[in-house]
Short mmCIF file of C-alpha atoms and ligand atoms in Angstrom, two decimals:
data_model
loop_
_atom_site.label_atom_id
_atom_site.label_comp_id
_atom_site.label_asym_id
_atom_site.label_seq_id
_atom_site.Cartn_x
_atom_site.Cartn_y
_atom_site.Cartn_z
CA MET F 240 -45.22 22.46 -85.80
CA LYS F 241 -47.09 23.73 -82.73
CA GLU F 242 -46.57 27.45 -82.08
CA LYS F 243 -44.80 27.93 -78.75
CA ASN F 244 -45.93 30.54 -76.21
CA LYS F 245 -48.70 31.90 -78.43
CA ILE F 246 -50.87 34.20 -76.32
CA GLY F 247 -54.56 34.41 -77.15
CA LYS F 248 -56.29 37.67 -78.02
CA LEU F 249 -58.86 39.30 -75.80
CA PHE F 250 -61.93 40.87 -77.45
CA ILE F 251 -64.51 42.97 -75.66
CA VAL F 252 -67.92 43.26 -77.27
CA THR F 253 -70.29 45.91 -75.94
CA ALA F 254 -73.71 46.98 -77.14
CA PRO F 255 -76.87 48.47 -75.74
CA SER F 256 -79.52 45.92 -74.86
CA GLY F 257 -81.43 44.98 -78.05
CA ALA F 258 -78.61 45.83 -80.49
CA GLY F 259 -78.15 42.12 -81.28
CA LYS F 260 -74.85 41.46 -79.51
CA THR F 261 -75.67 38.04 -78.05
CA SER F 262 -77.07 36.65 -81.34
CA LEU F 263 -74.08 37.97 -83.28
CA VAL F 264 -71.54 36.53 -80.84
CA LYS F 265 -73.37 33.16 -80.82
CA ALA F 266 -73.36 33.04 -84.64
CA LEU F 267 -69.70 34.01 -84.68
CA VAL F 268 -68.72 31.20 -82.33
CA GLU F 269 -70.60 28.72 -84.53
CA LEU F 270 -68.43 29.89 -87.44
CA CYS F 271 -65.24 30.03 -85.37
CA PRO F 272 -65.60 27.42 -82.57
CA GLN F 273 -62.01 27.93 -81.45
CA ILE F 274 -63.02 31.29 -79.92
CA LYS F 275 -64.16 31.10 -76.30
CA ILE F 276 -66.89 33.23 -74.76
CA SER F 277 -66.33 34.21 -71.15
CA THR F 278 -69.22 33.30 -68.82
CA SER F 279 -69.98 36.11 -66.40
CA HIS F 280 -71.42 36.02 -62.89
CA THR F 281 -74.65 37.88 -62.29
CA THR F 282 -77.09 38.51 -59.48
CA ARG F 283 -80.04 38.75 -61.88
CA LYS F 284 -82.51 35.88 -62.11
CA PRO F 285 -82.20 33.46 -65.06
CA ARG F 286 -84.53 34.11 -68.01
CA GLN F 287 -86.43 31.29 -69.59
CA GLY F 288 -84.04 28.93 -71.38
CA GLU F 289 -80.89 30.32 -69.77
CA ARG F 290 -78.53 27.71 -68.37
CA GLU F 291 -76.29 27.88 -65.29
CA GLY F 292 -72.63 28.02 -66.26
CA VAL F 293 -73.47 28.51 -69.93
CA ASP F 294 -75.26 31.83 -70.17
CA TYR F 295 -74.17 33.04 -66.75
CA TYR F 296 -73.19 31.84 -63.29
CA PHE F 297 -76.29 32.94 -61.40
CA VAL F 298 -75.34 33.90 -57.84
CA ASN F 299 -76.98 35.75 -54.98
CA ASN F 300 -75.81 39.12 -53.76
CA ASP F 301 -73.78 37.68 -50.84
CA THR F 302 -71.85 35.28 -53.08
CA PHE F 303 -71.21 38.07 -55.58
CA GLU F 304 -69.84 40.33 -52.84
CA ILE F 305 -67.58 37.54 -51.50
CA LEU F 306 -66.14 36.94 -54.99
CA LYS F 307 -65.67 40.67 -55.46
CA ASN F 308 -63.99 41.17 -52.05
CA ASN F 309 -61.70 38.18 -52.71
CA GLY F 310 -60.48 39.95 -55.85
CA GLU F 311 -61.81 37.22 -58.15
CA PHE F 312 -63.18 39.66 -60.73
CA LEU F 313 -61.25 41.21 -63.57
CA GLU F 314 -64.05 43.78 -63.66
CA ASN F 315 -67.55 44.16 -62.33
CA ALA F 316 -70.38 46.63 -62.81
CA GLU F 317 -74.02 47.23 -62.09
CA CYS F 318 -76.42 47.28 -65.07
CA HIS F 319 -80.21 47.45 -65.17
CA GLY F 320 -80.38 46.93 -61.40
CA ALA F 321 -78.25 43.75 -61.21
CA LYS F 322 -74.56 43.09 -60.60
CA TYR F 323 -72.31 41.51 -63.24
CA GLY F 324 -68.68 40.42 -63.04
CA THR F 325 -66.03 38.68 -65.16
CA ALA F 326 -63.85 36.19 -63.29
CA MET F 327 -60.14 36.81 -63.89
CA THR F 328 -58.82 33.19 -63.74
CA PRO F 329 -60.58 31.72 -66.84
CA VAL F 330 -59.62 34.77 -68.89
CA GLU F 331 -55.96 34.46 -67.92
CA GLU F 332 -55.94 30.68 -68.40
CA ASN F 333 -57.45 30.87 -71.90
CA LEU F 334 -55.10 33.63 -73.01
CA ARG F 335 -52.09 31.72 -71.65
CA ALA F 336 -53.27 28.61 -73.50
CA GLY F 337 -53.22 30.66 -76.72
CA LYS F 338 -57.02 30.80 -77.02
CA ASP F 339 -58.90 33.91 -78.14
CA ILE F 340 -61.64 34.94 -75.75
CA ILE F 341 -64.63 37.27 -76.03
CA LEU F 342 -66.09 39.23 -73.14
CA GLU F 343 -69.68 40.34 -73.72
CA ILE F 344 -69.87 43.12 -71.19
CA ASP F 345 -71.17 46.65 -70.70
CA TYR F 346 -69.21 49.83 -71.46
CA GLN F 347 -68.04 50.37 -67.85
CA GLY F 348 -66.59 46.86 -67.74
CA ALA F 349 -65.05 47.32 -71.20
CA LEU F 350 -63.21 50.47 -70.16
CA ASN F 351 -61.99 48.79 -66.94
CA VAL F 352 -60.73 45.70 -68.80
CA LYS F 353 -58.74 47.99 -71.12
CA LYS F 354 -56.94 49.36 -68.03
CA VAL F 355 -55.75 45.82 -67.16
CA PHE F 356 -55.30 44.38 -70.66
CA SER F 357 -54.27 47.35 -72.79
CA ASP F 358 -53.95 45.08 -75.86
CA ALA F 359 -57.58 44.00 -75.62
CA ILE F 360 -59.59 44.89 -78.74
CA SER F 361 -62.89 46.59 -78.01
CA LEU F 362 -65.89 46.58 -80.31
CA PHE F 363 -69.11 48.49 -79.93
CA ILE F 364 -72.21 47.24 -81.75
CA VAL F 365 -74.86 49.87 -82.49
CA PRO F 366 -78.34 49.64 -83.93
CA PRO F 367 -78.89 51.67 -87.14
CA SER F 368 -81.21 54.04 -85.22
CA MET F 369 -82.82 54.47 -81.82
CA ALA F 370 -86.22 53.74 -83.40
CA VAL F 371 -84.95 50.33 -84.60
CA LEU F 372 -83.52 49.62 -81.13
CA LYS F 373 -86.93 50.33 -79.56
CA GLU F 374 -88.66 48.09 -82.12
CA ARG F 375 -86.21 45.26 -81.37
CA LEU F 376 -86.66 45.57 -77.61
CA GLU F 377 -90.44 45.54 -78.02
CA GLY F 378 -90.26 42.64 -80.49
CA ARG F 379 -88.31 40.43 -78.04
CA GLY F 380 -91.27 40.46 -75.68
CA GLN F 381 -88.91 39.98 -72.71
CA ASN F 382 -89.35 43.36 -71.06
CA SER F 383 -92.21 45.41 -69.66
CA ASN F 384 -92.85 48.95 -71.00
CA ALA F 385 -91.10 50.40 -67.94
CA GLU F 386 -88.07 48.15 -68.52
CA ILE F 387 -87.95 49.14 -72.20
CA LYS F 388 -87.97 52.79 -71.18
CA GLY F 389 -85.10 52.09 -68.76
CA ARG F 390 -83.13 50.17 -71.39
CA MET F 391 -83.61 52.97 -73.96
CA ALA F 392 -82.30 55.50 -71.43
CA ALA F 393 -79.36 53.19 -70.61
CA ALA F 394 -78.69 52.76 -74.36
CA LYS F 395 -78.34 56.52 -74.78
CA GLU F 396 -75.83 56.63 -71.93
CA GLU F 397 -73.89 53.65 -73.34
CA ILE F 398 -73.78 54.99 -76.90
CA SER F 399 -72.34 58.26 -75.59
CA HIS F 400 -69.16 56.27 -74.71
CA LEU F 401 -68.83 54.69 -78.15
CA GLU F 402 -65.87 56.81 -79.25
CA LYS F 403 -63.68 55.16 -76.58
CA PHE F 404 -63.93 51.81 -78.44
CA ASP F 405 -61.54 50.55 -81.13
CA TYR F 406 -64.18 49.40 -83.63
CA VAL F 407 -67.83 50.19 -84.32
CA ILE F 408 -70.15 47.70 -85.98
CA ILE F 409 -73.55 48.84 -87.20
CA ASN F 410 -76.05 46.03 -86.89
CA GLU F 411 -78.51 46.93 -89.60
CA LYS F 412 -78.35 43.65 -91.52
CA PHE F 413 -77.41 40.64 -89.38
CA ASP F 414 -75.25 38.88 -92.02
CA GLN F 415 -73.25 42.01 -92.78
CA ALA F 416 -72.73 42.73 -89.06
CA LEU F 417 -71.60 39.13 -88.54
CA CYS F 418 -69.17 39.44 -91.45
CA ASP F 419 -67.84 42.71 -89.93
CA LEU F 420 -67.42 41.09 -86.52
CA LYS F 421 -65.55 38.20 -88.08
CA SER F 422 -63.26 40.52 -90.01
CA VAL F 423 -62.19 42.33 -86.81
CA LEU F 424 -61.63 39.09 -84.92
CA SER F 425 -59.62 37.57 -87.73
CA ASP F 426 -57.71 40.86 -88.21
CA SER F 427 -58.54 40.89 -91.91
CA PRO F 428 -57.43 43.94 -93.96
CA GLU F 429 -61.08 45.11 -94.42
CA SER F 430 -61.42 45.56 -90.67
CA ILE F 431 -59.63 48.90 -91.02
CA ASN F 432 -62.92 50.36 -92.36
CA LEU F 433 -64.61 49.48 -89.08
CA GLU F 434 -62.19 51.44 -86.91
CA THR F 435 -64.07 53.96 -84.80
CA THR F 436 -62.37 56.96 -86.46
CA ARG F 437 -63.50 55.72 -89.91
CA GLN F 438 -67.03 54.83 -88.81
CA LYS F 439 -67.59 58.29 -87.38
CA LYS F 440 -69.60 59.64 -90.31
CA PHE F 441 -72.04 56.72 -89.98
CA PHE F 442 -72.66 56.78 -86.26
CA GLN F 443 -72.61 60.57 -85.90
CA SER F 444 -76.26 60.78 -87.04
CA LEU F 445 -77.17 58.24 -84.34
CA ILE F 446 -75.39 60.33 -81.71
CA ASN F 447 -77.01 63.52 -83.02
CA SER F 448 -80.45 61.91 -82.81
CA ILE F 449 -79.77 61.00 -79.16
CA LYS F 450 -78.50 64.51 -78.38
CA SER F 451 -81.52 66.18 -79.97
CA CYS F 452 -83.82 63.79 -78.10
CA ILE F 453 -82.05 64.62 -74.79
CA LYS F 454 -82.30 68.36 -75.61
CA SER F 455 -86.02 68.18 -76.36
CA ASN F 456 -86.56 66.30 -73.08
CA GLN F 457 -84.65 69.03 -71.26
CA VAL F 458 -86.79 71.70 -72.95
CA ARG F 459 -89.87 69.77 -71.84
CA LEU F 460 -88.51 69.54 -68.28
CA ILE F 461 -87.70 73.28 -68.19
CA PHE F 462 -91.15 74.07 -69.57
CA PHE F 463 -92.73 71.76 -66.96
CA GLY F 464 -90.58 73.38 -64.22
CA VAL F 465 -91.72 76.87 -65.26
CA LEU F 466 -95.36 75.77 -65.21
CA CYS F 467 -94.94 74.34 -61.70
CA TRP F 468 -93.21 77.49 -60.51
CA MET F 469 -96.04 79.70 -61.88
P1 5GP Y 53 -78.40 40.82 -69.67
O1 5GP Y 53 -78.89 40.82 -68.26
O2 5GP Y 53 -79.39 41.40 -70.62
O3 5GP Y 53 -77.86 39.50 -70.09
O4 5GP Y 53 -77.12 41.82 -69.70
C1 5GP Y 53 -77.27 43.15 -69.29
C2 5GP Y 53 -75.97 43.90 -69.54
O5 5GP Y 53 -74.94 43.39 -68.69
C3 5GP Y 53 -75.45 43.76 -70.97
O6 5GP Y 53 -75.01 45.04 -71.41
C4 5GP Y 53 -74.27 42.82 -70.81
O7 5GP Y 53 -73.29 43.03 -71.79
C5 5GP Y 53 -73.76 43.25 -69.46
N1 5GP Y 53 -72.89 42.22 -68.85
C6 5GP Y 53 -73.02 40.88 -68.89
N2 5GP Y 53 -72.02 40.29 -68.24
C7 5GP Y 53 -71.23 41.29 -67.77
C8 5GP Y 53 -70.02 41.32 -67.01
O8 5GP Y 53 -69.44 40.32 -66.61
N3 5GP Y 53 -69.52 42.56 -66.72
C9 5GP Y 53 -70.11 43.71 -67.12
N4 5GP Y 53 -69.52 44.86 -66.81
N5 5GP Y 53 -71.24 43.71 -67.84
C10 5GP Y 53 -71.79 42.52 -68.15
#
């Protein structure tokens, strides 16, 4: 018998650039094709191989602003110098039709979606270390050195908001991370181990490494400031 009035579940997946979010979500949808991925609007230019309406709706700044001012977005944010937004209507329609939907968005968007859909389940994917994140960004060959520097700085900022998420997935080994992602989405009993409070001991060293790196930069800046002053 068909379940009546079943509402779909909303998942928010956030990760710093290079943590493997897009590949993980793609692999997940191959395993679970009933899950929908929301297609965002962006003002950034398409990368090679990206398709209109599949990877993103690529729009210019004026169109983005019109959509935003017309209240079409559930959330929108600026990342890496471009604007991104999630249209509200497809999200609502899918949920009403009983379909689960994933939003692949940044931490600002994730926190804003939680204000509208308090039942949404938020997941944060982290790399095992900042050094691995840098290696992955360099290995993709998509970004210049300056862009990589910017993305590493943005990653530090994003990871500092990780404790506001419901689940943390550490993407050290792709297959394990995929299995973890699947267990949260299917609400399996093992997913309890991935709750942010339980994952704390694992990601704390990552956060400490970021803090010590920020501190040493500050020391360098102070030192540089003193030298300039002298
Ligand atoms: P990229 O340009 O590399 O595809 O994405 C850059 C960042 O924008 C990623 O962190 C991605 O999750 C985020 N992003 C993509 N779509 C949206 C969206 O609709 N809203 C928000 N807030 N962030 C988004």
